[in-house]
XYZ file of C-alpha atoms in Angstrom:
530
model
C 0.631 -159.708 110.805
C 0.228 -157.170 108.085
C 2.826 -154.419 107.481
C 1.500 -151.122 106.302
C 3.717 -149.002 104.044
C 3.114 -145.207 103.908
C 3.146 -143.793 100.460
C 3.700 -140.077 99.761
C 2.552 -138.469 96.567
C 4.963 -135.843 95.043
C 4.134 -133.544 92.220
C 5.795 -134.251 88.904
C 8.550 -131.897 87.744
C 8.032 -132.679 84.097
C 5.288 -130.097 83.669
C 3.639 -127.447 85.810
C 0.444 -125.543 85.340
C -0.300 -122.181 86.976
C -3.815 -120.952 87.115
C -4.263 -117.107 87.497
C -7.488 -115.400 88.292
C -8.977 -113.414 85.439
C -8.032 -109.620 85.394
C -10.751 -107.066 85.126
C -10.692 -104.416 82.336
C -10.641 -101.652 84.966
C -7.375 -102.914 86.419
C -5.777 -103.051 82.972
C -6.842 -99.450 82.298
C -5.349 -98.248 85.577
C -2.020 -99.928 84.828
C -1.889 -98.382 81.348
C -2.715 -94.909 82.693
C 0.007 -95.205 85.320
C 2.551 -96.121 82.648
C 1.584 -93.102 80.528
C 1.798 -90.740 83.486
C 5.253 -91.990 84.390
C 6.413 -91.454 80.808
C 5.282 -87.777 80.830
C 8.148 -85.168 81.200
C 6.671 -83.838 84.427
C 6.993 -87.270 85.998
C 10.239 -88.291 84.325
C 13.424 -88.095 86.337
C 15.533 -84.856 85.743
C 18.748 -85.262 83.709
C 21.796 -82.912 83.867
C 22.022 -80.218 81.166
C 25.658 -79.381 80.361
C 26.081 -75.935 78.791
C 28.039 -72.688 78.941
C 27.398 -68.931 78.828
C 29.416 -65.956 77.593
C 29.632 -63.290 80.289
C 30.277 -59.621 79.478
C 33.073 -57.472 80.865
C 36.654 -56.582 79.891
C 38.753 -59.681 79.378
C 41.707 -58.077 81.163
C 39.624 -57.598 84.322
C 38.306 -61.153 84.115
C 41.852 -62.425 83.663
C 43.009 -60.646 86.811
C 39.969 -61.724 88.832
C 40.155 -65.416 87.961
C 43.965 -65.374 87.978
C 44.207 -64.726 91.716
C 43.257 -67.698 93.949
C 41.378 -65.602 96.507
C 39.323 -63.630 94.012
C 38.837 -66.697 91.814
C 37.171 -68.579 94.672
C 34.949 -65.610 95.485
C 33.992 -65.077 91.846
C 33.151 -68.746 91.297
C 30.974 -68.732 94.404
C 29.226 -65.578 93.164
C 28.727 -67.104 89.710
C 27.306 -70.260 91.318
C 24.735 -68.244 93.267
C 23.774 -66.048 90.302
C 23.317 -69.026 87.982
C 21.350 -70.890 90.653
C 18.994 -67.943 91.095
C 18.575 -67.561 87.327
C 17.695 -71.210 86.691
C 15.426 -71.513 89.714
C 13.320 -68.692 88.302
C 11.982 -71.253 85.797
C 12.501 -74.435 87.857
C 12.463 -74.157 91.638
C 13.935 -77.636 92.096
C 16.858 -77.144 89.691
C 20.417 -77.486 90.933
C 23.442 -75.817 89.305
C 27.021 -77.082 89.433
C 29.778 -74.708 88.263
C 32.401 -76.558 86.224
C 34.703 -73.736 85.068
C 35.237 -69.982 84.734
C 37.910 -68.628 82.360
C 38.496 -65.318 80.579
C 38.519 -64.780 76.833
C 41.611 -62.571 76.970
C 43.508 -64.605 74.380
C 40.981 -65.272 71.662
C 41.351 -66.057 67.986
C 38.516 -65.698 65.527
C 36.456 -63.425 67.737
C 36.590 -60.584 70.267
C 38.925 -60.911 73.244
C 36.118 -59.938 75.550
C 34.302 -61.369 78.557
C 34.554 -64.775 80.219
C 33.290 -68.298 79.636
C 31.331 -69.970 82.434
C 30.748 -73.718 82.106
C 28.033 -75.268 84.270
C 25.581 -78.150 84.470
C 21.965 -77.953 85.593
C 19.855 -80.785 86.972
C 16.487 -79.844 85.588
C 13.691 -81.041 83.393
C 13.855 -77.884 81.255
C 15.635 -77.928 77.872
C 18.938 -76.119 77.321
C 17.318 -73.255 75.396
C 15.088 -72.332 78.329
C 17.998 -72.565 80.750
C 20.165 -70.208 78.676
C 17.248 -67.833 78.146
C 16.774 -67.592 81.906
C 20.489 -66.999 82.470
C 20.665 -64.270 79.795
C 17.686 -62.454 81.237
C 18.937 -62.568 84.814
C 20.764 -59.887 86.796
C 24.131 -61.151 88.049
C 23.888 -59.439 91.432
C 26.756 -61.174 93.221
C 29.239 -60.917 90.346
C 28.348 -57.247 89.850
C 29.199 -56.599 93.498
C 32.707 -57.995 93.027
C 33.285 -56.018 89.832
C 32.133 -52.780 91.459
C 34.626 -53.388 94.245
C 37.320 -53.664 91.555
C 36.272 -50.281 90.120
C 34.187 -51.525 87.186
C 30.789 -49.872 87.432
C 28.992 -51.781 84.684
C 26.504 -54.673 84.870
C 27.728 -58.164 84.040
C 25.292 -59.993 81.783
C 25.191 -63.176 79.733
C 25.433 -62.378 76.023
C 23.084 -63.939 73.501
C 25.965 -65.725 71.740
C 27.559 -68.778 73.353
C 31.162 -67.906 72.449
C 33.238 -65.282 70.597
C 33.974 -67.547 67.635
C 30.366 -67.197 66.464
C 30.716 -63.423 65.993
C 31.304 -61.645 62.679
C 33.708 -58.715 62.449
C 32.199 -55.547 61.001
C 35.607 -53.895 60.958
C 38.031 -51.891 63.090
C 37.077 -48.236 63.511
C 38.585 -45.121 65.060
C 36.827 -42.682 67.369
C 38.583 -39.285 67.447
C 38.064 -37.486 70.766
C 38.916 -33.819 71.289
C 41.474 -32.679 73.829
C 44.986 -31.267 73.878
C 47.928 -33.503 73.065
C 49.648 -32.788 76.360
C 46.485 -33.532 78.343
C 46.161 -37.015 76.851
C 49.890 -37.568 77.251
C 49.707 -36.810 80.985
C 46.640 -39.036 81.459
C 48.062 -42.037 79.615
C 51.514 -41.766 81.190
C 49.980 -41.630 84.667
C 47.793 -44.668 84.024
C 50.595 -46.670 82.409
C 52.839 -46.073 85.413
C 50.131 -47.323 87.784
C 49.175 -50.837 86.623
C 47.517 -52.712 83.784
C 44.113 -52.496 85.442
C 44.255 -48.678 85.377
C 44.472 -48.544 81.582
C 41.652 -51.081 81.285
C 39.419 -49.075 83.615
C 40.244 -45.982 81.533
C 39.022 -47.626 78.326
C 35.960 -49.382 79.754
C 33.686 -46.304 80.226
C 34.577 -45.244 76.694
C 33.576 -48.691 75.464
C 30.301 -48.475 77.401
C 29.503 -45.094 75.812
C 30.190 -46.394 72.314
C 28.137 -49.527 73.019
C 25.210 -47.426 74.260
C 25.334 -45.284 71.130
C 25.640 -48.182 68.681
C 23.439 -50.854 70.320
C 22.330 -50.325 73.902
C 20.552 -53.702 74.036
C 23.710 -55.630 73.012
C 21.617 -57.901 70.822
C 22.980 -57.002 67.385
C 26.455 -55.531 67.795
C 29.215 -55.780 70.401
C 31.918 -53.144 70.876
C 35.456 -54.209 71.756
C 37.772 -51.339 72.712
C 41.417 -52.355 72.904
C 43.657 -50.393 75.323
C 46.750 -51.323 73.310
C 45.506 -49.445 70.223
C 45.581 -45.832 71.454
C 47.117 -43.068 69.368
C 47.446 -39.382 70.189
C 48.588 -36.783 67.682
C 48.212 -33.046 67.270
C 44.661 -33.512 66.026
C 42.915 -35.873 68.441
C 42.991 -38.768 70.847
C 42.147 -41.752 68.646
C 40.494 -44.714 70.341
C 40.521 -47.894 68.289
C 37.523 -50.179 68.631
C 36.134 -53.159 66.754
C 32.471 -53.804 66.046
C 31.312 -57.445 66.128
C 27.950 -58.619 64.832
C 26.018 -61.321 66.647
C 24.895 -64.421 64.737
C 22.018 -63.948 62.267
C 22.632 -60.182 62.053
C 22.944 -58.987 58.458
C 26.005 -56.850 57.735
C 26.135 -54.790 54.539
C 28.754 -52.642 52.879
C 27.353 -49.494 54.479
C 27.117 -50.909 57.999
C 30.540 -49.658 59.215
C 29.788 -46.068 58.187
C 26.381 -46.142 59.877
C 27.818 -47.511 63.119
C 30.675 -45.007 63.015
C 28.163 -42.163 62.690
C 26.255 -43.482 65.713
C 29.442 -43.680 67.780
C 30.446 -40.147 66.791
C 27.108 -38.868 68.088
C 27.730 -40.145 71.617
C 27.928 -37.627 74.460
C 30.514 -39.806 76.280
C 28.765 -39.343 79.622
C 30.424 -42.330 81.310
C 33.862 -41.357 80.015
C 33.485 -37.758 81.190
C 32.427 -38.986 84.634
C 35.539 -41.136 84.772
C 37.798 -38.213 83.821
C 36.201 -36.098 86.535
C 36.828 -38.801 89.146
C 40.406 -39.331 87.919
C 41.379 -35.902 89.278
C 41.023 -37.162 92.836
C 41.653 -40.851 92.162
C 45.240 -40.346 90.957
C 47.346 -37.913 93.038
C 49.772 -37.312 90.159
C 46.974 -35.644 88.184
C 46.090 -33.041 90.793
C 48.718 -30.620 89.520
C 47.238 -30.832 86.017
C 43.622 -29.939 86.799
C 43.792 -26.945 84.484
C 44.439 -29.277 81.540
C 41.162 -31.145 81.978
C 38.497 -29.952 79.531
C 34.986 -29.259 80.729
C 33.719 -32.187 78.662
C 35.317 -34.221 75.901
C 33.313 -35.063 72.805
C 33.857 -37.043 69.629
C 34.500 -34.835 66.652
C 35.338 -35.061 62.981
C 38.975 -34.100 62.393
C 40.285 -32.952 59.021
C 40.056 -35.665 56.347
C 43.001 -37.902 55.616
C 44.936 -40.570 57.443
C 46.132 -39.054 60.741
C 48.912 -41.649 61.005
C 50.363 -41.092 57.521
C 51.755 -37.661 56.724
C 52.048 -38.651 53.054
C 48.377 -39.603 52.725
C 47.395 -36.754 50.448
C 47.508 -33.073 49.679
C 45.337 -30.972 51.954
C 45.091 -28.344 49.245
C 42.777 -30.645 47.330
C 40.534 -31.108 50.358
C 40.337 -27.741 52.152
C 39.583 -24.406 50.521
C 42.181 -21.807 51.443
C 40.502 -18.862 53.169
C 43.585 -16.643 53.473
C 47.313 -16.712 52.741
C 49.965 -15.672 55.229
C 52.975 -14.784 53.094
C 56.572 -13.955 53.953
C 59.939 -13.813 52.220
C 63.174 -15.348 53.472
C 66.790 -15.287 52.364
C 68.640 -18.564 52.805
C 72.428 -18.643 52.692
C 74.051 -21.939 51.723
C 77.739 -22.415 52.498
C 80.365 -23.145 49.872
C 82.582 -21.496 47.312
C 80.903 -18.684 45.414
C 82.545 -19.737 42.145
C 81.298 -23.308 42.412
C 77.809 -22.177 43.388
C 77.811 -19.890 40.358
C 78.534 -22.819 38.067
C 75.898 -24.995 39.760
C 73.235 -22.298 39.570
C 74.007 -21.574 35.932
C 73.706 -25.240 34.928
C 71.032 -26.540 37.323
C 69.067 -23.537 38.592
C 65.714 -25.317 38.274
C 67.027 -28.420 40.017
C 68.485 -26.366 42.875
C 65.210 -24.458 43.256
C 63.204 -27.684 43.198
C 65.387 -29.301 45.863
C 65.051 -26.295 48.179
C 61.283 -26.027 47.686
C 60.873 -29.748 48.278
C 62.890 -29.637 51.508
C 60.976 -26.625 52.849
C 57.517 -27.994 52.040
C 58.382 -31.356 53.593
C 59.444 -29.614 56.795
C 56.437 -27.278 56.901
C 53.846 -29.939 56.060
C 50.724 -29.623 58.236
C 47.391 -31.346 57.767
C 45.383 -28.235 58.601
C 47.420 -25.826 56.462
C 48.343 -25.625 52.784
C 51.985 -24.538 52.923
C 53.995 -23.774 49.800
C 57.522 -22.547 49.108
C 58.740 -20.686 46.010
C 62.359 -19.895 45.118
C 62.289 -16.556 43.325
C 65.963 -15.799 42.744
C 69.491 -16.527 43.901
C 72.890 -14.851 43.922
C 76.403 -15.854 44.873
C 77.973 -14.223 47.928
C 81.763 -13.962 48.211
C 83.222 -14.578 51.628
C 84.535 -11.685 53.702
C 85.659 -10.980 57.235
C 82.122 -10.793 58.593
C 80.523 -13.830 56.996
C 81.301 -16.762 54.783
C 80.414 -16.898 51.148
C 78.036 -19.165 49.327
C 74.689 -19.020 47.569
C 71.979 -16.679 48.847
C 68.531 -17.894 47.832
C 65.457 -15.687 48.070
C 62.426 -17.778 48.936
C 58.775 -16.973 49.517
C 56.787 -19.116 51.978
C 52.989 -19.075 51.857
C 50.934 -20.505 54.714
C 47.462 -21.266 53.393
C 44.886 -20.970 56.185
C 41.875 -23.295 56.097
C 38.871 -23.454 58.393
C 40.775 -25.959 60.566
C 43.915 -23.827 60.967
C 44.479 -22.712 64.540
C 48.132 -21.613 64.807
C 50.025 -19.736 62.133
C 53.789 -19.874 62.512
C 55.284 -16.439 63.229
C 58.437 -15.404 61.337
C 60.830 -16.475 64.104
C 59.392 -19.996 64.324
C 59.253 -20.341 60.570
C 62.892 -19.279 60.182
C 63.922 -21.864 62.740
C 62.029 -24.541 60.828
C 63.701 -23.506 57.577
C 67.094 -24.058 59.182
C 66.029 -27.548 60.282
C 64.897 -28.732 56.842
C 66.756 -31.504 55.035
C 68.714 -29.931 52.165
C 70.684 -33.073 51.313
C 69.635 -32.916 47.655
C 70.827 -29.324 47.439
C 74.158 -30.341 48.949
C 74.415 -33.177 46.419
C 73.962 -30.721 43.570
C 76.705 -28.509 44.981
C 79.043 -31.476 45.360
C 78.361 -32.593 41.775
C 79.515 -29.269 40.403
C 76.375 -28.760 38.372
C 75.987 -32.288 37.026
C 72.533 -33.864 37.026
C 71.699 -35.665 40.272
C 69.230 -38.543 40.280
C 66.024 -37.883 42.210
C 65.975 -34.095 41.790
C 63.183 -33.093 39.397
C 63.004 -29.466 38.258
C 59.759 -27.603 38.788
C 58.043 -25.176 36.522
C 59.218 -21.589 37.094
C 56.849 -19.335 39.009
C 56.563 -15.574 38.777
C 56.556 -14.241 42.337
C 57.075 -10.676 43.571
C 59.811 -9.988 46.094
C 59.621 -8.044 49.341
C 62.421 -6.309 51.254
C 64.068 -8.344 53.994
C 65.318 -7.691 57.523
C 66.908 -9.593 60.419
C 68.897 -12.841 60.312
C 69.009 -16.289 61.831
C 72.368 -18.113 61.854
C 73.436 -21.728 61.664
C 76.265 -23.794 60.199
C 77.222 -27.097 58.607
C 79.164 -28.871 55.874
C 79.774 -27.322 52.423
C 76.527 -26.839 50.584
C 74.393 -26.774 53.737
C 72.301 -23.866 54.971
C 73.995 -21.556 57.450
C 71.664 -18.539 57.809
C 68.034 -17.636 57.233
C 66.990 -13.999 56.958
C 63.431 -13.190 57.979
C 61.131 -10.586 56.461
C 59.016 -8.850 59.126
C 56.862 -7.077 56.531
C 54.373 -9.912 56.739
C 51.276 -9.601 54.609
C 48.039 -11.510 54.674
C 46.239 -11.784 51.357
C 42.585 -12.575 51.596
C 40.839 -14.863 49.180
C 37.883 -13.745 47.073
C 35.449 -15.472 49.406
C 36.866 -13.792 52.504
C 36.953 -10.412 50.746
C 33.309 -10.826 49.755
C 32.329 -11.592 53.343
C 34.135 -8.489 54.612
C 32.568 -6.244 51.942
C 29.108 -7.621 52.671
C 29.561 -7.057 56.399
C 30.718 -3.485 55.749
C 27.682 -2.795 53.555
C 25.295 -4.153 56.172
C 26.902 -2.054 58.904
C 26.875 1.052 56.671
C 23.228 0.697 55.702
C 22.302 0.096 59.335
C 24.103 3.278 60.404
C 22.343 5.318 57.707
C 18.943 4.013 58.808
C 19.722 4.818 62.440
C 20.898 8.356 61.596
C 17.815 9.090 59.472
C 15.518 7.761 62.193
C 17.175 9.856 64.896
C 17.021 13.020 62.765
C 13.342 12.550 62.044
C 12.533 11.992 65.688
C 14.524 15.019 66.868
C 13.467 17.637 64.237
C 9.815 16.843 63.594
C 7.450 18.166 66.341
C 4.793 15.658 65.419
C 7.183 12.929 66.506
C 8.763 14.644 69.491
C 5.583 16.233 71.106
C 2.509 14.527 69.749
C 0.158 16.311 72.255
C 1.379 19.849 71.560
C -0.818 20.499 68.551
C -3.975 19.432 70.341
C -3.142 21.603 73.370
C -2.574 24.739 71.274
C -5.738 24.291 69.304
C -7.757 23.745 72.465
C -6.925 27.296 73.655
C -8.903 28.812 70.770
C -11.932 26.579 70.960
C -15.124 28.675 71.643
C -17.720 26.918 73.590
C -21.458 27.594 72.977
C -23.450 27.712 76.200
C -26.924 26.374 75.956
C-alpha cells in the first residue's frame, strides 16, 4: 500500500520581484500637468494674512467708544462688517477675523490720533492688496456709529500703518477772530458739559484745516489738540500739529507754506458747528448776540501773543497818530526828604516812574510811552498830605491795529495801579543809588495845564493821587497829515469843477436851450415858390 504525501509550494521570502506594466508618455504628461496646476496660486490653499490698519478719527472719541462695553461690541461688529466688505471686493471668498480695536490716545513718537484695528484675512491675495482694498473702502457701518455720537466725518483707513511712521513738521498756531468774552463763554460751557463736548468742538476745526492743507490725506495729517487752546485779547489760538506721511519730503519752508494754506481756510465746518451750538447747548441761548456771523482765520499783529516781553511794537508798527495827555502824580512822603532825593537822583526817579508806567500801559497794538517832565515838592496841609508831585506826559501811539484808545479816566486809574516799588526804594534810600534803577536820557517835552484829580493811598513813597488833563490833543503824523491834505485838495478841485459846470449850463443859452436859435432863425426864412 502506497502512502501519498501532499506537498505545497510556498514562495520564497528571500527575494521578491514585482512586474509593472509599462506607462505611456501621455499618462506621464497628464500627471506632470496636474502637479503644475496644483502648485499655481489659484489652486493653492488660502493662508491667513495677519495685518493691521490705522483708522482716522479723534483719539478721544475712539477711546470713549471702545472704552464702554456696549459700544465696544457694536463698534467691533461694525468694523468686522466693513473690513469683510472691503476685502471681498477683491476676493469674494475671503474671510476676515477681527483680533483687536484700540485707540491711539496715548501715543509716543507720533500723533495721538485715530485707532488701530488688528485683523486676519483668509485669502490668496498678498497683504499689500488687502490693505489697498481696506484703504479705498467706505466704512459705512463705523460711520453710522460715529454720526450717532455727533461726529459727522467719514472714518477711513490711512495710508500709514501706525503713527510711529509719521514725521513731525512742527506745531503751529491758527489765530481765529472773535471777541475774548465770546470764546470764554463757549469754552466754559463745553468744559462744564463733558470731555466729548470739547473734542467735538475741535474736530470740525481740524477737518477744515485738513481740507485746506491736504484734502486727500495722503501727504500730511492734521492733529488738533483740545488741551492746547489759548484765548487772549487778540484772538482764539488753536494749536495743531502737522505730520508728514512716510516718503513725503519736508523742507525748511514747509511749515510756512502749510500755515499759509491753513490761514486761507473759510472754516465752513467750524462755522456750521458754532451755528448748531446755539440750540445744542441751552446755556448758550442767552449769548446769541455774541456769536459772530462767521469766524475766519486772520493774521494778528506780529510778535509772540503769549509773551508780553517779546519785543517792542514800535519797531514793528508805524505810528499813525499820537494821543497825548499830561498827568500829575503825587507820591506820599516828607517834602524835605523828597527834595533831597530829587536833587541827588532826579534822573533815577524819573526813570523808575517812566518804567513803571510803560510796563502798566504796555499793549501789543499800541506804542505807549511815558515822559517825566518836571517835579516839585508839596508840603502837607489840612486838605492833603505832602510829598513829591511829578508832572508826566503819556503818549498813546496809534497803529493800524489799534481799536480802543484809553480815555483820561481809564488811563488815570491805570497810572494809580502801576508798580512804583523802585520809586519807593529811592525815597527810602534818601537819595542813595539803588541797584536796578538806570537813569534815562532827559527829554524836552512841553507841558499842558491840568485839571481834575484821582485819589489813592499807600505806604511812604507810594502814589496817592493822579491828576488828569482833559485838554487832550491828538497829533497826526506826517503820513496822516498828507492823506488829509490830499483828500481836501481832491474835494476842493471837485467842487470847483462842479461849480464851473453848473454856471456854464445855467448862463449859456446854447447849453440851456439848444433848439431856440434854430426856431428864431426859421421865422425869417423866405421860401421861394416854384
